[in-house]
Amino acid sequence: MPTMLDVTGLGHRYHSKDGEHVAVDGLTFTVNAGELVCIVGPSGCGKSTLLRSISGLIRPTEGQVRLHGDVVDGVPSDLAVVFQDYSRSLFPWLSVQRNVEFPLKKALGRAERAERARQALEQVGLAGAAGKYPWQLSGGMQQRVAIARALAYRPALLLMDEPFASVDAQTRFELEDLLLRVRREHDTTILLVTHDIDESVYLGDRVVVLSKSPARVVRTLDVDLPAQRDQITTRESEAFVALRSEVARLLHDRPAESDAAGTDSANSSAGASTNGHRVAAKPATAKQSSARATDQASEQASEQDADQAADRGPAKDADRGTDQGADEAATPVKAEAAAAPKAKPHRNGQGGNRNGAKNRNKSGGRGRARR
Ligand SMILES: Nc1ncnc2c1ncn2[C@@H]1O[C@H](COP(=O)(O)OP(=O)(O)OP(=O)(O)O)[C@@H](O)[C@H]1O
């Protein structure tokens, strides 16, 4: 499989009045065409910074990102992003159909746009909701719309930043399976960031495990599970349990007992970073599997942190996009960035529309704010 995305020695430092903060440091990994690669790392380690660098929303301070061999120095035209916070990523004043069509406005004529949107909505099971507004939909449905918008664009690479972190557990499972199905049917290349260990193993062909801040690649694991996955039987399988335990150990910097004798894993867990290096997972012991409860507790804490980070991350980019004006949003990346009403739309629609229009007007937006 040819390499689609090549991240080499990527570093990013934020500068503020308090000084310099190194968010990611020397990250190196690749994503091949047709792969679904999951990035998993502790809360605050720099996952969103990494995705924003890949999507060209921020410029890395070190290293580089190449897409199809070309250095990324702006938002690539064939890339789409789905963010965690669906309530900020859709335009509340546009119908579902028109939200999905939006990034296609410059590239396609009206009829083709409408057809693409229709197909994408059908793929995500929302054919009947095309005429509704985002605020008339459940959270899970809104995230489906965001996914449909990305799919309609037919990106070479789909980036997903904690895409299912804001929905309930049952909806999350459904959306995970939707993603696997869509990916199978369309051979989409996907890079998905999550802090959920189980999700990374369930979805990924490979899992890239990041260290605590500043993010470095601790290890890349091949997920040697059957392509056809099932929320119950896959998660119960020995191979799944072994892999998720391995990821948990790497995240928690705890070497497996068998690794203490000096295996590759022990070296990595002890801090010898193996950037971009791949190994297969080792079988889990009962003790390793019991790490699950601890991880779940830490993941719950991470959920809260992730919510806060989402308020900071996409919203910040969104501000930038909004300043540019929503009409300039040529790709789903820019569309996501441009949308972002500051307040969560109200379910009755009034608040949603008003907020959206207000932000848009502030930023110099025209026309659509009147809807
Ligand atoms: N604009 C910014 N200015 C200064 N520091 C920032 C900025 N954005 C992020 N950071 C810091 O960089 C680090 C990495 O942030 P980032 O949001 O990339 O992490 P993350 O792994 O995505 O977090 P989470 O898992 O909580 O979503 C954090 O310490 C964060 O506080």
Coordinates of C-alpha atoms and ligand atoms in Angstrom, one line a residue:
M1 CA 0.0 0.0 0.0
P2 CA 1.4 3.4 -0.9
T3 CA 2.1 5.9 1.9
M4 CA -0.6 8.5 2.0
L5 CA 0.4 10.5 5.0
D6 CA 4.0 10.9 6.3
V7 CA 4.6 12.7 9.6
T8 CA 8.3 13.2 10.2
G9 CA 9.9 14.7 13.3
L10 CA 6.8 16.8 13.9
G11 CA 7.1 19.2 16.8
H12 CA 4.9 22.1 17.9
R13 CA 5.6 24.7 20.6
Y14 CA 2.9 27.2 21.7
H15 CA 4.1 30.6 22.9
S16 CA 2.2 32.5 25.4
K17 CA 2.9 35.2 28.0
D18 CA 3.8 32.4 30.4
G19 CA 6.5 31.2 28.1
E20 CA 6.8 28.3 25.8
H21 CA 4.9 25.0 25.8
V22 CA 6.1 22.0 23.9
A23 CA 2.9 20.2 22.8
V24 CA 4.3 17.6 20.5
D25 CA 7.9 16.5 20.0
G26 CA 9.6 14.6 17.3
L27 CA 6.5 12.6 16.1
T28 CA 7.1 10.2 13.3
F29 CA 4.6 7.8 11.7
T30 CA 2.9 7.0 8.4
V31 CA -0.6 6.2 7.2
N32 CA -0.9 4.1 4.1
A33 CA -3.7 4.4 1.5
G34 CA -6.8 2.6 2.6
E35 CA -5.7 2.2 6.3
L36 CA -7.6 3.1 9.4
V37 CA -5.0 4.2 11.9
C38 CA -5.9 5.2 15.5
I39 CA -3.8 7.5 17.6
V40 CA -4.3 7.0 21.3
G41 CA -2.7 9.1 24.0
P42 CA -3.3 10.5 27.5
S43 CA -5.4 13.6 27.9
G44 CA -3.6 16.8 27.1
C45 CA -0.6 15.0 25.4
G46 CA -1.0 16.9 22.2
K47 CA -3.4 14.8 20.0
S48 CA -5.4 17.7 18.8
T49 CA -2.3 19.7 18.1
L50 CA -1.1 16.9 16.0
L51 CA -4.3 16.7 14.0
R52 CA -4.4 20.5 13.5
S53 CA -0.9 20.3 12.2
I54 CA -1.8 17.5 9.8
S55 CA -4.9 19.5 8.6
G56 CA -2.8 22.6 8.0
L57 CA -4.8 24.6 10.6
I58 CA -1.5 25.3 12.4
R59 CA 2.0 25.3 11.2
P60 CA 4.4 22.9 13.0
T61 CA 7.4 24.5 14.5
E62 CA 9.6 21.4 13.7
G63 CA 9.5 18.6 11.2
Q64 CA 6.9 18.2 8.5
V65 CA 3.7 16.6 7.3
R66 CA 3.5 15.2 3.8
L67 CA 0.3 14.2 2.1
H68 CA 0.8 12.3 -1.1
G69 CA 4.4 13.3 -0.9
D70 CA 3.6 17.1 -0.8
V71 CA 4.5 19.1 2.2
V72 CA 1.4 20.4 4.0
D73 CA 1.6 24.1 4.4
G74 CA -2.1 25.1 4.3
V75 CA -5.3 23.2 4.4
P76 CA -5.1 20.4 1.8
S77 CA -8.0 20.4 -0.6
D78 CA -8.5 16.6 -0.4
L79 CA -8.7 16.3 3.4
A80 CA -11.7 16.4 5.7
V81 CA -12.0 16.6 9.4
V82 CA -14.7 15.5 11.8
F83 CA -14.4 17.0 15.2
Q84 CA -15.7 15.8 18.6
D85 CA -18.2 18.7 19.1
Y86 CA -21.0 18.2 16.6
S87 CA -22.9 21.1 18.1
R88 CA -20.2 23.5 16.9
S89 CA -19.5 21.9 13.6
L90 CA -22.8 22.2 11.8
F91 CA -24.4 25.4 10.6
P92 CA -27.7 25.6 12.6
W93 CA -29.3 27.9 10.0
L94 CA -28.8 25.4 7.2
S95 CA -30.9 22.2 6.7
V96 CA -29.1 18.9 7.0
Q97 CA -29.0 18.5 3.2
R98 CA -27.5 22.0 2.8
N99 CA -25.0 21.4 5.6
V100 CA -23.7 18.3 3.8
E101 CA -23.6 20.1 0.4
F102 CA -21.8 23.1 1.8
P103 CA -18.1 22.2 1.2
L104 CA -19.0 21.1 -2.3
K105 CA -20.3 24.6 -3.3
K106 CA -17.3 25.7 -5.2
A107 CA -16.4 22.4 -6.8
L108 CA -19.8 21.1 -8.0
G109 CA -22.9 22.3 -9.7
R110 CA -26.2 22.3 -7.8
A111 CA -27.6 18.9 -9.1
E112 CA -24.4 17.0 -8.5
R113 CA -24.0 18.5 -5.0
A114 CA -27.5 17.5 -4.1
E115 CA -26.9 14.0 -5.4
R116 CA -23.7 13.6 -3.4
A117 CA -25.3 14.8 -0.3
R118 CA -28.3 12.5 -0.8
Q119 CA -25.9 9.5 -1.2
A120 CA -23.8 10.5 1.9
L121 CA -26.9 10.9 4.0
E122 CA -28.1 7.5 2.9
Q123 CA -24.8 6.0 3.8
V124 CA -25.1 7.3 7.4
G125 CA -28.7 6.3 7.7
L126 CA -30.2 9.8 7.6
A127 CA -31.9 9.8 4.2
G128 CA -35.2 10.8 5.9
A129 CA -33.6 13.8 7.8
A130 CA -32.4 15.8 4.8
G131 CA -34.9 18.6 5.3
K132 CA -34.5 18.9 9.1
Y133 CA -32.2 21.4 10.9
P134 CA -29.3 20.2 13.1
W135 CA -31.1 21.4 16.2
Q136 CA -34.0 19.1 15.5
L137 CA -31.7 16.0 15.6
S138 CA -30.1 14.0 18.5
G139 CA -26.4 14.3 19.2
G140 CA -25.7 11.0 17.5
M141 CA -27.7 12.1 14.4
Q142 CA -25.8 15.4 14.3
Q143 CA -22.5 13.6 14.4
R144 CA -23.8 11.4 11.5
V145 CA -24.5 14.6 9.6
A146 CA -20.9 15.8 10.2
I147 CA -19.6 12.4 9.0
A148 CA -21.9 12.6 5.9
R149 CA -20.5 16.0 5.1
A150 CA -17.0 14.7 5.2
L151 CA -17.9 11.6 3.1
A152 CA -19.8 13.7 0.5
Y153 CA -16.6 15.6 -0.1
R154 CA -14.8 12.2 -0.9
P155 CA -11.6 13.2 0.8
A156 CA -8.3 11.3 0.2
L157 CA -7.8 11.4 3.9
L158 CA -10.4 11.7 6.7
L159 CA -9.2 13.0 10.0
M160 CA -11.3 12.4 13.0
D161 CA -10.7 14.1 16.4
E162 CA -12.4 12.2 19.2
P163 CA -15.4 11.9 16.9
F164 CA -17.6 9.9 19.3
A165 CA -16.5 11.3 22.6
S166 CA -19.6 13.5 23.0
V167 CA -22.3 10.8 22.5
D168 CA -23.6 8.1 24.8
A169 CA -22.1 4.7 24.9
Q170 CA -24.8 3.0 22.8
T171 CA -24.6 5.6 20.1
R172 CA -20.9 5.5 20.2
F173 CA -21.0 1.7 19.3
E174 CA -23.4 2.4 16.5
L175 CA -21.2 5.2 15.1
E176 CA -18.1 3.1 15.4
D177 CA -19.8 0.3 13.3
L178 CA -21.0 2.9 10.9
L179 CA -17.5 4.1 10.4
L180 CA -16.2 0.6 9.8
R181 CA -18.9 -0.1 7.3
V182 CA -18.4 3.1 5.4
R183 CA -14.7 2.6 5.4
R184 CA -15.1 -1.0 4.0
E185 CA -17.5 0.1 1.3
H186 CA -15.4 3.1 0.2
D187 CA -11.9 2.2 1.0
T188 CA -11.5 5.5 2.8
T189 CA -8.1 6.3 4.5
I190 CA -8.8 7.4 8.0
L191 CA -6.7 8.8 10.9
L192 CA -8.7 8.8 14.1
V193 CA -7.6 10.3 17.4
T194 CA -9.1 8.9 20.6
H195 CA -8.3 8.6 24.2
D196 CA -10.4 5.4 24.4
I197 CA -8.2 2.4 24.4
D198 CA -10.9 -0.1 23.4
E199 CA -12.1 2.1 20.6
S200 CA -8.6 2.4 19.2
V201 CA -8.2 -1.4 19.0
Y202 CA -11.8 -2.0 17.8
L203 CA -11.5 0.4 14.9
G204 CA -7.8 0.4 14.0
D205 CA -5.7 -1.5 11.5
R206 CA -2.9 0.0 13.5
V207 CA -2.8 1.8 16.8
V208 CA -0.1 4.5 17.4
V209 CA 0.4 5.0 21.1
L210 CA 1.5 8.4 22.3
S211 CA 3.4 9.3 25.4
K212 CA 2.4 11.9 28.0
S213 CA 2.9 15.5 27.0
P214 CA 4.8 16.4 25.0
A215 CA 3.5 13.7 22.7
R216 CA 6.0 11.2 21.2
V217 CA 5.3 7.9 19.6
V218 CA 5.8 5.2 22.2
R219 CA 4.8 2.3 19.9
T220 CA 2.8 1.4 16.9
L221 CA 0.8 -1.9 17.2
D222 CA -0.6 -3.9 14.3
V223 CA -4.2 -4.8 15.1
D224 CA -4.4 -8.4 13.9
L225 CA -8.1 -8.9 14.3
P226 CA -10.6 -10.0 11.5
A227 CA -11.7 -7.1 9.3
Q228 CA -15.3 -7.8 10.1
R229 CA -15.7 -6.7 13.7
D230 CA -18.6 -7.0 16.2
Q231 CA -19.1 -5.0 19.3
I232 CA -19.7 -8.1 21.4
T233 CA -17.7 -11.0 20.0
T234 CA -14.7 -8.9 18.9
R235 CA -14.4 -7.2 22.3
E236 CA -14.6 -10.6 24.0
S237 CA -11.9 -12.2 21.9
E238 CA -8.5 -13.1 23.4
A239 CA -6.7 -11.2 20.7
F240 CA -8.7 -8.0 21.4
V241 CA -8.2 -8.3 25.2
A242 CA -4.4 -8.9 24.6
L243 CA -4.2 -5.8 22.4
R244 CA -6.1 -3.5 24.6
S245 CA -4.0 -4.6 27.6
E246 CA -0.9 -3.9 25.6
V247 CA -2.1 -0.4 24.7
A248 CA -3.1 0.2 28.3
R249 CA 0.4 -0.9 29.5
L250 CA 2.1 1.4 27.1
L251 CA -0.1 4.3 28.0
H252 CA 0.4 3.8 31.7
D253 CA 4.1 3.1 31.2
R254 CA 3.8 -0.3 32.8
P255 CA 5.9 -3.0 31.2
A256 CA 4.4 -6.5 31.0
E257 CA 6.0 -9.1 33.3
S258 CA 7.4 -11.0 30.3
D259 CA 8.9 -7.8 29.0
A260 CA 10.9 -7.2 32.2
A261 CA 13.4 -9.7 30.9
G262 CA 14.4 -7.2 28.3
T263 CA 12.1 -7.5 25.3
D264 CA 11.4 -4.7 22.9
S265 CA 8.2 -3.8 24.8
A266 CA 10.1 -3.4 28.0
N267 CA 12.5 -1.0 26.4
S268 CA 9.8 1.0 25.0
S269 CA 7.7 1.1 28.2
A270 CA 10.8 2.1 30.2
G271 CA 11.0 5.2 28.0
A272 CA 13.2 4.2 25.1
S273 CA 10.9 5.6 22.5
T274 CA 10.6 3.5 19.4
N275 CA 9.3 6.1 17.0
G276 CA 7.3 4.6 14.1
H277 CA 8.5 1.1 15.1
R278 CA 5.9 -1.7 14.8
V279 CA 5.5 -4.8 16.9
A280 CA 2.7 -7.3 17.3
A281 CA 0.8 -7.5 20.5
K282 CA 1.6 -10.2 23.1
P283 CA -1.0 -12.4 24.6
A284 CA -2.7 -10.9 27.7
T285 CA -2.4 -12.5 31.1
A286 CA -5.4 -12.4 33.6
K287 CA -3.5 -9.7 35.5
Q288 CA -3.1 -7.6 32.4
S289 CA -6.8 -7.9 31.7
S290 CA -7.6 -6.6 35.1
A291 CA -5.9 -3.3 34.2
R292 CA -9.2 -2.6 32.4
A293 CA -11.1 -1.3 35.4
T294 CA -8.3 1.2 36.2
D295 CA -8.1 2.3 32.6
Q296 CA -11.8 2.9 32.4
A297 CA -11.6 5.2 35.5
S298 CA -8.8 7.1 33.9
E299 CA -10.6 7.3 30.6
Q300 CA -13.6 8.8 32.4
A301 CA -11.4 11.5 33.8
S302 CA -9.9 12.0 30.3
E303 CA -13.4 12.4 28.9
Q304 CA -13.9 15.5 31.0
D305 CA -10.5 16.8 30.1
A306 CA -11.2 16.1 26.4
D307 CA -14.4 18.1 26.6
Q308 CA -12.5 21.1 28.0
A309 CA -9.8 20.7 25.3
A310 CA -12.4 20.6 22.6
D311 CA -13.8 23.9 23.8
R312 CA -10.3 25.2 23.4
G313 CA -9.1 23.5 20.2
P314 CA -11.7 23.5 17.4
A315 CA -13.3 26.7 18.8
K316 CA -10.0 28.4 18.4
D317 CA -9.6 27.3 14.9
A318 CA -13.2 28.0 14.3
D319 CA -12.7 31.6 15.4
R320 CA -10.1 31.9 12.7
G321 CA -12.3 30.3 10.1
T322 CA -15.3 32.5 11.1
D323 CA -13.2 35.5 10.6
Q324 CA -12.6 34.4 7.1
G325 CA -16.3 34.1 6.5
A326 CA -18.2 30.9 6.0
D327 CA -18.5 31.5 2.3
E328 CA -14.8 31.0 2.0
A329 CA -15.1 27.5 3.4
A330 CA -13.9 25.4 0.5
T331 CA -13.2 22.1 2.3
P332 CA -14.8 20.4 5.2
V333 CA -11.8 21.4 7.3
K334 CA -12.6 25.0 6.6
A335 CA -16.3 24.4 6.8
E336 CA -15.8 22.9 10.3
A337 CA -13.7 25.8 11.3
A338 CA -16.1 28.3 9.8
A339 CA -19.2 26.9 11.4
A340 CA -18.8 26.8 15.1
P341 CA -21.5 28.9 16.7
K342 CA -20.2 29.8 20.2
A343 CA -23.2 28.6 22.1
K344 CA -24.8 25.2 21.8
P345 CA -27.9 25.5 19.6
H346 CA -31.2 25.2 21.5
R347 CA -33.4 22.4 20.6
N348 CA -36.3 24.6 19.8
G349 CA -34.2 26.0 17.1
Q350 CA -34.7 29.7 18.0
G351 CA -31.6 29.9 20.0
G352 CA -29.6 27.9 17.5
N353 CA -30.5 30.1 14.6
R354 CA -30.0 33.2 16.6
N355 CA -26.6 32.3 17.9
G356 CA -25.5 31.2 14.5
A357 CA -26.7 34.3 12.8
K358 CA -25.2 36.5 15.5
N359 CA -21.7 34.9 15.1
R360 CA -21.9 35.0 11.4
N361 CA -22.9 38.7 11.4
K362 CA -20.1 39.5 13.7
S363 CA -17.6 37.9 11.4
G364 CA -18.9 39.6 8.4
G365 CA -21.0 36.7 7.1
R366 CA -23.8 37.6 4.7
G367 CA -27.0 36.1 3.3
R368 CA -27.3 32.8 5.1
A369 CA -27.5 34.5 8.5
R370 CA -31.0 35.7 7.6
R371 CA -32.4 32.2 7.2
Ligands
LIG1 N1 -3.3 27.6 21.7 C1 -2.6 27.1 22.7 N2 -1.7 27.8 23.4 C2 -1.0 27.3 24.4 N3 -1.0 26.0 24.8 C3 -1.9 25.2 24.1 C4 -2.7 25.7 23.1 N4 -3.4 24.6 22.6 C5 -3.1 23.6 23.3 N5 -2.1 23.9 24.3 C6 -1.5 23.0 25.2 O1 -0.8 22.0 24.5 C7 -1.0 20.7 25.1 C8 -1.6 19.8 24.2 O2 -2.9 20.2 23.9 P1 -3.9 19.3 22.9 O3 -5.2 20.0 22.9 O4 -3.2 19.2 21.6 O5 -3.9 17.9 23.7 P2 -4.9 16.7 23.5 O6 -4.1 15.5 23.7 O7 -5.7 16.8 22.3 O8 -5.8 16.9 24.8 P3 -7.2 16.2 25.1 O9 -6.9 14.7 25.2 O10 -7.5 16.7 26.5 O11 -8.2 16.5 24.1 C9 -1.8 21.0 26.4 O12 -1.0 21.1 27.5 C10 -2.5 22.3 26.1 O13 -2.8 23.0 27.3

